[in-house]
Coordinates of C-alpha atoms and ligand atoms in Angstrom, one line a residue:
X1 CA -20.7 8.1 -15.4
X2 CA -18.3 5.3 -15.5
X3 CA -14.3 5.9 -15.4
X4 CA -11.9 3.4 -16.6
X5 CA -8.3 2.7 -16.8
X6 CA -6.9 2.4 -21.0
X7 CA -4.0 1.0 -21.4
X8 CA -4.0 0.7 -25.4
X9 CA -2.6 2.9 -27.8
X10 CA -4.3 6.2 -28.3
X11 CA -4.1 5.7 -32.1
X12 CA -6.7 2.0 -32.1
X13 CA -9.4 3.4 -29.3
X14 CA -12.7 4.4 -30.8
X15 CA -15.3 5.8 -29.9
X16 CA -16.9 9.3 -29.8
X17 CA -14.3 12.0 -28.4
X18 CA -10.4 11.8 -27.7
X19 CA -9.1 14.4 -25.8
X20 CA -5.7 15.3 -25.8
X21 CA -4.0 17.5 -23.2
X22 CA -1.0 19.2 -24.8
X23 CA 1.5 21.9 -22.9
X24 CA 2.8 24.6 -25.4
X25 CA 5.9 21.7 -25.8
X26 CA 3.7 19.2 -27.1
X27 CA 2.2 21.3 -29.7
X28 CA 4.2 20.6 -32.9
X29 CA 4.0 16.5 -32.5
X30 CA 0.8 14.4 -32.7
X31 CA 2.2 11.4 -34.0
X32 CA 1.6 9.1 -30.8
X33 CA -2.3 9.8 -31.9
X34 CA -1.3 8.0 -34.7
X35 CA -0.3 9.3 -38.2
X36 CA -4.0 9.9 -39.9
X37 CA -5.2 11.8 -36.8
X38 CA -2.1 13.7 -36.2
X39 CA -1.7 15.0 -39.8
X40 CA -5.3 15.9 -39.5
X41 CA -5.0 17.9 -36.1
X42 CA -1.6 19.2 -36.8
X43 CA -3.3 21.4 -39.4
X44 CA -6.0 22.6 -37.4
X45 CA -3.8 23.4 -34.8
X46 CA -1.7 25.4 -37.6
X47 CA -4.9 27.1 -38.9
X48 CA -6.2 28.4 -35.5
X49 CA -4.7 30.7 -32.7
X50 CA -4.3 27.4 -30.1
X51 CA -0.5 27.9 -28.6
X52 CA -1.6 24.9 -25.4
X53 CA -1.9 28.0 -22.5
X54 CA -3.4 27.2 -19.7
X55 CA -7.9 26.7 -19.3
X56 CA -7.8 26.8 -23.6
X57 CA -9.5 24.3 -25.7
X58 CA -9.6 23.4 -29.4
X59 CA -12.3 21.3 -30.5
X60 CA -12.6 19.5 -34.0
X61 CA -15.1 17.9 -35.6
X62 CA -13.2 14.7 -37.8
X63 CA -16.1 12.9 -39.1
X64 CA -13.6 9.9 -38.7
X65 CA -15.3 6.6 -38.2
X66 CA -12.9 5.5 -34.9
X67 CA -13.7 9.2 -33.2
X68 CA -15.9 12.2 -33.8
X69 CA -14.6 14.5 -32.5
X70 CA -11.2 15.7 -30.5
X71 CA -10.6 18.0 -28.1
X72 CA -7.7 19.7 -27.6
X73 CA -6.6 21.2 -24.1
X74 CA -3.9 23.6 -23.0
X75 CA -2.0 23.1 -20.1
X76 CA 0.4 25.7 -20.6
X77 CA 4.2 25.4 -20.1
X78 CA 5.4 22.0 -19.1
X79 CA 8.1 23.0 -16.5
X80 CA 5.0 25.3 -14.8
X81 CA 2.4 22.4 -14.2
X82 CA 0.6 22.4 -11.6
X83 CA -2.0 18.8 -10.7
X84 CA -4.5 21.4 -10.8
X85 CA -4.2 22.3 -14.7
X86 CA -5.3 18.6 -15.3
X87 CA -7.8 18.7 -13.2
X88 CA -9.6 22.0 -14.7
X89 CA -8.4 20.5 -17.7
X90 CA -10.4 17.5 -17.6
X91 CA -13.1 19.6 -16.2
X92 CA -13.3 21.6 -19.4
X93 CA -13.4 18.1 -21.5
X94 CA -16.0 16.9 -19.8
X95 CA -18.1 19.8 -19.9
X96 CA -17.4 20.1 -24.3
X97 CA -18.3 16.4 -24.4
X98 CA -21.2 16.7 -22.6
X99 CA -22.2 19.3 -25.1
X100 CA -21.4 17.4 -28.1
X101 CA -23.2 14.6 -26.7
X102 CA -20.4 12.4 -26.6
X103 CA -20.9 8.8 -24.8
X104 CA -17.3 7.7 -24.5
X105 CA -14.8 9.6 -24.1
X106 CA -10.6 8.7 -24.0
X107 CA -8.5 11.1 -21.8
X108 CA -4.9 11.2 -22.8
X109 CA -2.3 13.6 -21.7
X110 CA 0.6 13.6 -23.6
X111 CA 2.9 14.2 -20.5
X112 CA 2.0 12.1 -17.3
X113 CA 4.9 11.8 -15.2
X114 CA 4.2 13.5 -12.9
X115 CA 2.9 12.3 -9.6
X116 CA -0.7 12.4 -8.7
X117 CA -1.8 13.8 -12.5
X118 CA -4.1 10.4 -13.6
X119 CA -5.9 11.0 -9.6
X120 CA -6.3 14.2 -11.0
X121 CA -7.5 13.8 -14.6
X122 CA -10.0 11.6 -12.6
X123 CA -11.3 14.1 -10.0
X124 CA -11.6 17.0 -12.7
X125 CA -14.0 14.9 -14.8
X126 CA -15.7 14.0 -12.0
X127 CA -16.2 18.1 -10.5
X128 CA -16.9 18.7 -13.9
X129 CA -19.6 17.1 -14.4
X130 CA -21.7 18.6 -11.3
X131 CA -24.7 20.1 -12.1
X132 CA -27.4 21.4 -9.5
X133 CA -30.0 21.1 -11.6
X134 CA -33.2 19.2 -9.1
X135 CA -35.1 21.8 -8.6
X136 CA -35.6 22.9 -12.3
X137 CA -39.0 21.7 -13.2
X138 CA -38.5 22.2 -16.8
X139 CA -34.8 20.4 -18.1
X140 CA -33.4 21.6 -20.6
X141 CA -32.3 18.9 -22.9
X142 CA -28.8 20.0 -23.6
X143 CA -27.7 20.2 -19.7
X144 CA -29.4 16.7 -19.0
X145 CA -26.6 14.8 -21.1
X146 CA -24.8 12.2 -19.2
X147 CA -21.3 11.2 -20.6
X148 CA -21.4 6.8 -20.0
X149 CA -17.9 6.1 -19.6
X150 CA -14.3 8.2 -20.0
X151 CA -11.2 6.7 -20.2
X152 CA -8.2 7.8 -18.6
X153 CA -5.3 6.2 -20.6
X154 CA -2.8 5.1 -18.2
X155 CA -4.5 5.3 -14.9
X156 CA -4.1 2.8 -12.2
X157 CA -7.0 1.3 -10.4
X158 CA -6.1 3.1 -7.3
X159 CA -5.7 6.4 -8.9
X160 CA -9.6 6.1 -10.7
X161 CA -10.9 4.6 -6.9
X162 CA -9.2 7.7 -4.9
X163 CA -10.1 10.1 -7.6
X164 CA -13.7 9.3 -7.8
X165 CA -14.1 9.1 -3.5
X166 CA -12.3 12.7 -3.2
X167 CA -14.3 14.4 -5.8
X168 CA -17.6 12.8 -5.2
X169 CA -17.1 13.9 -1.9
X170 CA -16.6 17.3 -2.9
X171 CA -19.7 16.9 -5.4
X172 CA -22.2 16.0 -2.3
X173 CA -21.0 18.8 -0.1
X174 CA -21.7 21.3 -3.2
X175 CA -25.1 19.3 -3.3
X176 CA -25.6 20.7 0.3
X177 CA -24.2 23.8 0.5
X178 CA -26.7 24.4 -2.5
X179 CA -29.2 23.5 -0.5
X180 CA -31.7 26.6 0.9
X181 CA -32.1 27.4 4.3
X182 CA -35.9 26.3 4.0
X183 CA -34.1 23.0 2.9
X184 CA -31.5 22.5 5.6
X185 CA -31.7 23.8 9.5
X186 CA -30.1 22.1 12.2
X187 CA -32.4 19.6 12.6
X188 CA -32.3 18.0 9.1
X189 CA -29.0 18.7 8.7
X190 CA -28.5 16.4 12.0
X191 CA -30.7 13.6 10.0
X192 CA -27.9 14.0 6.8
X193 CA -25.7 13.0 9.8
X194 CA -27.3 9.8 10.5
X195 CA -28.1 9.1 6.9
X196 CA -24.5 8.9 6.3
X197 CA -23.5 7.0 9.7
X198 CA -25.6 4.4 8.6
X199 CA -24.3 4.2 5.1
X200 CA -20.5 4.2 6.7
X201 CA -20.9 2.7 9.5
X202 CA -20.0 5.2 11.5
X203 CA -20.9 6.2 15.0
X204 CA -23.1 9.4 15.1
X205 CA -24.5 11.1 17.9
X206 CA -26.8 14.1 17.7
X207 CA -27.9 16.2 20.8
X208 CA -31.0 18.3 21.4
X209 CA -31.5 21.8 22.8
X210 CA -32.6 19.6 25.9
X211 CA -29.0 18.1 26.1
X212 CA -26.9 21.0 24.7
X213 CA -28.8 22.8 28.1
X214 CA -27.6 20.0 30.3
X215 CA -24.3 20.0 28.4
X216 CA -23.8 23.8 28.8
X217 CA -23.9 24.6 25.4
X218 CA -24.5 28.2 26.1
X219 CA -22.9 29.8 23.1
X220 CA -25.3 27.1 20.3
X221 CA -28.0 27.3 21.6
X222 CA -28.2 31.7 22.4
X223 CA -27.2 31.5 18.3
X224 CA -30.0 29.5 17.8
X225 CA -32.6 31.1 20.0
X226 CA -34.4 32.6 17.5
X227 CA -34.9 30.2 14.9
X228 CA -38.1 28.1 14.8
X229 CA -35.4 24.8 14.2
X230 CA -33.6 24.2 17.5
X231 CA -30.2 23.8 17.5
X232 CA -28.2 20.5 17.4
X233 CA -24.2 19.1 18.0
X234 CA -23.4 16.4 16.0
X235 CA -21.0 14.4 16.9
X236 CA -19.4 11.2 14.2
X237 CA -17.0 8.8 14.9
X238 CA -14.8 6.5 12.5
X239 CA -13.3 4.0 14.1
X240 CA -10.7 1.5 12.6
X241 CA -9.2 -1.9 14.3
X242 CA -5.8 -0.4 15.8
X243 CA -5.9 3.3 15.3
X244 CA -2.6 5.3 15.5
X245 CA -3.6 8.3 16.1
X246 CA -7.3 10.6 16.5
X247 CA -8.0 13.4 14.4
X248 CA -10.7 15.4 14.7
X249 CA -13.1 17.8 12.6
X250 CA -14.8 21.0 13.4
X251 CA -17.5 22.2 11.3
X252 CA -19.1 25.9 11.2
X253 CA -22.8 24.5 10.9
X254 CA -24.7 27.6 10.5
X255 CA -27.8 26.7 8.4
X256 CA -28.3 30.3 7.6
X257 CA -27.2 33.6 8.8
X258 CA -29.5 36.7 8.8
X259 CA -27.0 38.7 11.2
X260 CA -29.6 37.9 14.2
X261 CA -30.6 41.2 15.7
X262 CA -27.5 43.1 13.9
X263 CA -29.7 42.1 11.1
X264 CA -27.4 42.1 7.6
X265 CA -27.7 44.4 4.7
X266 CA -30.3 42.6 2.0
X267 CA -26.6 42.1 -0.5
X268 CA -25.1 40.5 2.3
X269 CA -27.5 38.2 3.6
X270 CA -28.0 36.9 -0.2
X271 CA -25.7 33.7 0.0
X272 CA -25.6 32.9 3.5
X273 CA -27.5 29.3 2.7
X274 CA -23.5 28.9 2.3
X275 CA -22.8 29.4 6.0
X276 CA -22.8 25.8 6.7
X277 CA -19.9 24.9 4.3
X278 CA -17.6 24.0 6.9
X279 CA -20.4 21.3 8.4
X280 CA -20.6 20.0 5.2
X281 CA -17.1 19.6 4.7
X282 CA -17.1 17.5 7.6
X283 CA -20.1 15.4 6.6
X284 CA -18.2 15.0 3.6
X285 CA -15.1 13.9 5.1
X286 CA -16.7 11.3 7.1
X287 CA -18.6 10.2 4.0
X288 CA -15.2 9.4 2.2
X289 CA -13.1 8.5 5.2
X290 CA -16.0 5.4 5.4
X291 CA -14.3 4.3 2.2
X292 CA -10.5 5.2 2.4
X293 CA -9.4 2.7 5.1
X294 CA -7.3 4.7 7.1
X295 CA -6.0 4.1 10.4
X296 CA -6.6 7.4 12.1
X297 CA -9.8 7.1 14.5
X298 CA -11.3 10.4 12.8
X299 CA -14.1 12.7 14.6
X300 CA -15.9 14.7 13.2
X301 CA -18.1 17.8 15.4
X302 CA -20.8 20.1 14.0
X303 CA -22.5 22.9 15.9
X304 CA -25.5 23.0 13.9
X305 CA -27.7 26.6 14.2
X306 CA -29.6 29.0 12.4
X307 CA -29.3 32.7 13.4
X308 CA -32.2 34.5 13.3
X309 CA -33.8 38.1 14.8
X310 CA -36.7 37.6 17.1
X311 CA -38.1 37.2 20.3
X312 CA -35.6 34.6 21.6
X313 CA -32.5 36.2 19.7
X314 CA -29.7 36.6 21.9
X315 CA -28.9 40.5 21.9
X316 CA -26.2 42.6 21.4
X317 CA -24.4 42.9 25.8
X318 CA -25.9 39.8 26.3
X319 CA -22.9 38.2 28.6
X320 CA -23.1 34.1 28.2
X321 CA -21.0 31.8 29.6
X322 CA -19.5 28.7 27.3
X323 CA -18.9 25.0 27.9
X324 CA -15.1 25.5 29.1
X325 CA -16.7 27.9 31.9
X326 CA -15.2 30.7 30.2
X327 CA -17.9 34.0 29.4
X328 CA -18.0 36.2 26.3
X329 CA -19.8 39.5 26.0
X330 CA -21.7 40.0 22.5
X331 CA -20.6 42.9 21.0
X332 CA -22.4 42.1 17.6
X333 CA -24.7 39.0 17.0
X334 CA -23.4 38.6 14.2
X335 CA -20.3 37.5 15.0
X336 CA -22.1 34.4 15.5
X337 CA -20.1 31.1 14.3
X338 CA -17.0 31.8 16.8
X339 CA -19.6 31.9 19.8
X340 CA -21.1 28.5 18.2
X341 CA -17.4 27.1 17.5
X342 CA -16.3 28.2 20.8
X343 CA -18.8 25.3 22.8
X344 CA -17.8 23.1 20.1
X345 CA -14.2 23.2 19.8
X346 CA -14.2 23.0 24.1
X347 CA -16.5 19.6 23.8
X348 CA -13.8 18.3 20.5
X349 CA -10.9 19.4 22.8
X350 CA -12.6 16.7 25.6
X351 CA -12.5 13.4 23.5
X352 CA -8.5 14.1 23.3
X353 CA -7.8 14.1 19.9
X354 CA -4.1 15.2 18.7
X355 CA -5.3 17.7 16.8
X356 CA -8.3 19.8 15.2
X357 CA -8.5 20.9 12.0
X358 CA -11.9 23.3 11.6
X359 CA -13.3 24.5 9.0
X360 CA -15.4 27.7 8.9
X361 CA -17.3 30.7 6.6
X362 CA -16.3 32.8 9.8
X363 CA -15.5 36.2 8.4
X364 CA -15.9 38.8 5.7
X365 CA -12.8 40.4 6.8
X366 CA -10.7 37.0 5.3
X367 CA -12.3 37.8 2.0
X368 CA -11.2 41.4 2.2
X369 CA -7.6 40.4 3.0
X370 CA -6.8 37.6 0.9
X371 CA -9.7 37.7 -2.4
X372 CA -12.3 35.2 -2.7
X373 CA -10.4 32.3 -4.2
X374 CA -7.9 32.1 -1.3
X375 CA -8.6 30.3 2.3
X376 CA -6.8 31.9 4.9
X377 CA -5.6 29.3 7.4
X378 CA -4.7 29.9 11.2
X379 CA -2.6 27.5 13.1
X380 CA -0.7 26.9 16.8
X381 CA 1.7 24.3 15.1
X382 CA 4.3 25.0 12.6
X383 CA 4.5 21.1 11.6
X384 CA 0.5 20.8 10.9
X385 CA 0.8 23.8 8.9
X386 CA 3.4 23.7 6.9
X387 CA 2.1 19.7 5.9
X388 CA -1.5 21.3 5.1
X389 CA -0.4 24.3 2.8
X390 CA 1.8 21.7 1.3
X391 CA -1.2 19.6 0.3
X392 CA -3.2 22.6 -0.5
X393 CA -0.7 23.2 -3.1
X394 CA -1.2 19.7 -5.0
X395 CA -5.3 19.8 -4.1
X396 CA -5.4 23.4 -6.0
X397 CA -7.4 25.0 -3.4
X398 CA -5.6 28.1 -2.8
X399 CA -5.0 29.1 0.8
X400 CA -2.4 31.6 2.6
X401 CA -1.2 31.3 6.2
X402 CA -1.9 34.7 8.3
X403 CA -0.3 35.0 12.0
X404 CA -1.8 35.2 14.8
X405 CA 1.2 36.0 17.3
X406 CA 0.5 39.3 17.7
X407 CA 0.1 39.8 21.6
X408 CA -0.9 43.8 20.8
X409 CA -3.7 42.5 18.5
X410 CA -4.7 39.7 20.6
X411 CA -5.9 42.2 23.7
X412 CA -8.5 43.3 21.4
X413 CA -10.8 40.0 22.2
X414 CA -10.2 41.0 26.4
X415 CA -13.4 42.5 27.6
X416 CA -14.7 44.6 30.2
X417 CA -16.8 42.9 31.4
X418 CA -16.3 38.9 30.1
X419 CA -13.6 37.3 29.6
X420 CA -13.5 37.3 26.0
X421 CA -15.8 39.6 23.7
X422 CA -17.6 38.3 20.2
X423 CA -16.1 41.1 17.9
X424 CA -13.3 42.8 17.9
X425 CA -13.4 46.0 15.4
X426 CA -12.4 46.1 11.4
X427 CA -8.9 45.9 11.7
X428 CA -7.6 42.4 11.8
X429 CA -10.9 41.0 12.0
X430 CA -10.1 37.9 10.6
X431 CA -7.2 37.3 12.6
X432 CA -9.2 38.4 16.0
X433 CA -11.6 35.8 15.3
X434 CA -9.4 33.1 14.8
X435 CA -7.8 34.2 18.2
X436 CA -10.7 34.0 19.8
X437 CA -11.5 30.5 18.6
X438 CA -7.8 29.6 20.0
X439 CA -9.1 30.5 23.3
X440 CA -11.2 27.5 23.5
X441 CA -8.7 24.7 22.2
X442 CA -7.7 22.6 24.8
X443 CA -3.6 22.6 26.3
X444 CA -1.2 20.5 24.1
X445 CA -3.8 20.3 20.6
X446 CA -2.5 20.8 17.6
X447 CA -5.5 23.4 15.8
X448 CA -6.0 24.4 12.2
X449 CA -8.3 26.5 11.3
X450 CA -9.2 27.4 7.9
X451 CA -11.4 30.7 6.7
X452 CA -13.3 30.0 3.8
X453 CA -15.7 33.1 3.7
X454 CA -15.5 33.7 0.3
X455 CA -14.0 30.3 -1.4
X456 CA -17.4 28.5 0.1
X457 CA -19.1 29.9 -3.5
X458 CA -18.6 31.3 -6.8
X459 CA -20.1 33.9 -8.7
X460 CA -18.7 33.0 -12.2
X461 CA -17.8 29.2 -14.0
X462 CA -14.0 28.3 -13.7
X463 CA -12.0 25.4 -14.4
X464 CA -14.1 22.5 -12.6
X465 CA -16.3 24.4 -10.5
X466 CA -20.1 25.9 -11.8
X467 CA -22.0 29.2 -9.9
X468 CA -22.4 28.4 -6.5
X469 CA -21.2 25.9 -3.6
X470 CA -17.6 25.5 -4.4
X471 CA -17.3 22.3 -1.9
X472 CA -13.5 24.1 -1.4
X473 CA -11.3 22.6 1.3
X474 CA -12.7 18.9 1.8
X475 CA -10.3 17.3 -0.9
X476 CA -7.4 19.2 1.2
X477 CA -8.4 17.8 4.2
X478 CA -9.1 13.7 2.6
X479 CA -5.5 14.6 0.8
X480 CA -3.5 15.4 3.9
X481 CA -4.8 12.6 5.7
X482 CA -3.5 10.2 3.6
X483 CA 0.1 11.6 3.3
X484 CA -0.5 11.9 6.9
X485 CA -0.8 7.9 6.3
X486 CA 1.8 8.3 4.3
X487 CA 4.6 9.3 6.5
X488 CA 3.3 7.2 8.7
X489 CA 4.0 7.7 12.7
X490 CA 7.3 9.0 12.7
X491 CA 6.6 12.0 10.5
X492 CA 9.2 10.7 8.0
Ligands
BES501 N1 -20.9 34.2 8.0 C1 -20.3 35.5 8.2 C2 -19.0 35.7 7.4 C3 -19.1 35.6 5.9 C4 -19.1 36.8 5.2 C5 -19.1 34.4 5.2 C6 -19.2 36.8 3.8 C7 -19.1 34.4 3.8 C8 -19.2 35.6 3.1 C9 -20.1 35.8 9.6 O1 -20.9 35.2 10.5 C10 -20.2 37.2 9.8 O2 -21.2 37.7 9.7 N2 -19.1 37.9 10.2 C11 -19.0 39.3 10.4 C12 -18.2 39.5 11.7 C13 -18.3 40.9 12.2 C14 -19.7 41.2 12.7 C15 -17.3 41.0 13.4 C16 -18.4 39.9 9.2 O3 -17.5 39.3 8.6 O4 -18.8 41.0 8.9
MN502 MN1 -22.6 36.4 10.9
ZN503 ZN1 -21.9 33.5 9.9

């Protein structure tokens, strides 16, 4: 699929479907379609129940010879738009024309003043033309359509080249998430990792259970004991000519969780393929910051394991001390990704980097206290915060600070016996978890950390997402960093 900038009039493109996104103002006036088309869709709109809400289409058939057909989309009331009705809007196009069978398809939105909406358009057709279709032996015709080219009237170039990086991005992490656990385990996972540094030319290391032994990795690799795929840390590394500033990643790389010994419920273990969605963000990221040009040196840390029951499981009082020399008693095993992000975060903390943004499926309890469309994010810094909700907003992925200042709540990860312990009861649980995560980023970093149990995958079709990996957070992340660019180094 090929997108394109059109700078023409609506009213002389041809070709097979024009789609016209219309807020609940636009609806009485066509006429910048032209005065044939608009008479003709002024009367379907007056013969059918369309009033231009939000995520509703009207679709008409013209038998025209410049276009077949048009779509119609809502965006709902102007003064309440949001970037994100464009792109679910665009999303919802794409997914009609590839129905129809259309080959070319003109985007225009009757109102695009605001800032950021043509990106948009372009990333929505983009999501919403992801299918995860490889491992169906049989296609079926109907879902194998491609659309050839859409054009997005008004776009710049940069809009169409930012659009497509960002949501191609987020299209190649739903590609892995999707992936099974007999697919990706650490060890392949690792070899996406190098796939990708060579494409990018980025720096990637990758080190064995061997290493992570000498490294004192003790939290990875008891969370990967059991599994017949050893674990691995994977470490990437852009690098531009005079870098301002280094950022890093943190990815929850858990290539499947069964629970380990405090084996999961059959209901819950179904989807945890998914528990990986934070390391693929991060691949993801690196992916598209090897295109974006920024000047932020930019690494990016996996702790790569699959947790397993077995005869090298790590048990439930099993004490282990971690790479920063602090120990944690295991209270459940599976309460497994803190005790992996825990050696990771400490080795992140090491290379010096301003701040760490991770990124992990770390806890039912964030699902139970927020929904399943909202990331709850955790932070020591009110700045980095504040800047990354403030993206969220424009990026439409949903996410909600909760606090972790409570000094009561925060006794709950002291131990007996350790210094810190792996679970910390119902009550707060995805607050505990981030505190315990805090207890392993090093003095004077700036640390984000978003929960995306729950956003990771969905059950039903919305907007520009399709069942399954949602690929939710990476666009946040690419989007802060450059109005981090942006501001440039004085914050303004
Ligand atoms: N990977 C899960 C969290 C999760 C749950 C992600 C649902 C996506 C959807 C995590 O490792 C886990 O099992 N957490 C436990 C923690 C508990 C044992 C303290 C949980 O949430 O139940
Ligand atoms: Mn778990
Ligand atoms: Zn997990």
């Amino acid at each position: 699929m090929d997108i394109k900038a059109y700078m023409g009039s609506a009213s002389e493109w041809s070709g097979d479907a024009l789609a016209v996104f219309v807020s609940e103002e636009d609806l009485g006036d066509f006429r910048f379609l032209g005065e044939d088309i608009a008479n003709l869709i002024s009367w379907r709109v007056s013969e059918s129940s369309f009033k231009a809400q939000k995520d509703t289409t009207l679709w008409t058939c013209l038998f025209d010879k410049r276009v077949k057909h048009v779509f119609l989309v809502g965006l709902g009331k102007e003064s309440q738009f949001q970037l994100d009705d464009f792109r679910r809007a665009a999303a919802l196009v794409v997914k009609q024309a590839t129905k129809e069978r259309c080959r070319d398809v003109l985007m225009v939105s009757a109102r695009d003043s605001l800032r950021g909406v043509h990106q948009a358009m372009v990333e929505g057709a983009v999501l919403g033309s992801y299918k995860f279709s490889k491992y169906k032996t049989k296609k079926d015709n109907g879902n194998e359509w491609e659309i050839e080219r859409i054009y997005v009237k008004g776009s710049g170039e940069s809009d169409i080249k930012e659009g497509t990086v960002f949501a191609e991005s987020q299209n190649f992490v739903r590609d892995l998430v999707n992936e099974p656990g007999n697919v990706i385990n650490p060890v392949s996972l690792a070899e996406k990792a190098k796939k990708i540094g060579e494409e990018g030319n980025l720096e990637v290391y990758v080190y064995d259970e061997n290493q992570l032994k000498e490294m004192g990795m003790m939290g990875l690799l008891s969370v990967g004991g059991a599994s017949k795929t050893p674990p691995r840390l994977i470490h990437m590394i852009y690098k531009p000519q005079n870098p301002v500033e280094k950022i890093a990643f943190v990815g929850k790389g858990i290539t499947f969780d069964s629970g380990g010994l405090n084996i999961k419920p059959s209901d819950f273990m179904r989807t945890m393929k998914g528990d990986k969605a934070g390391a693929c963000n991060v691949l993801g990221l690196m992916r598209a910051i090897a295109k974006m040009d920024l000047p932020f040196e930019v690494h990016g840390f996996i702790g790569a394991a699959e947790n397993m029951p077995g005869g090298g499981a790590y048990r439930p009082d099993d004490i282990i001390r971690l790479r920063n020399g602090k120990t944690v008693e295991i209270d459940n095993t599976d309460a497994e990704g803190r005790v992996t992000l825990a050696d990771v975060l400490s080795y992140a903390s090491e290379q010096n980097p301003s701040c760490i943004i991770d990124m992990a499926t770390l806890t039912g309890a964030c699902a139970v206290a927020l929904g399943e469309y909202t990331a709850g994010v955790f932070a020591n810094d009110d700045e980095l915060v504040s800047d990354f909700l403030a993206t969220a907003k424009e990026t439409g992925e949903r996410m909600w600070q909760l606090p972790i200042d409570d000094e009561r709540l925060r006794k709950k990860i002291k131990s007996p016996v350790a210094d810190v312990v792996n679970s910390a009861g119902r009550y707060g649980g995805a607050i505990t978890a981030a505190m315990f995560l805090q207890e392993f980023v090093g003095e004077g970093i700036k640390w984000l950390h978003v929960d995306m149990a729950g956003t990771d995958n969905t059950k039903e079709e919305y907007g520009y997402y399709i069942k399954g990996a949602t690929g939710f957070g990476v666009r946040t992340c690419l989007a802060w960093l450059r109005e981090k660019e942006r501001k440039g180094p004085a914050g303004l």
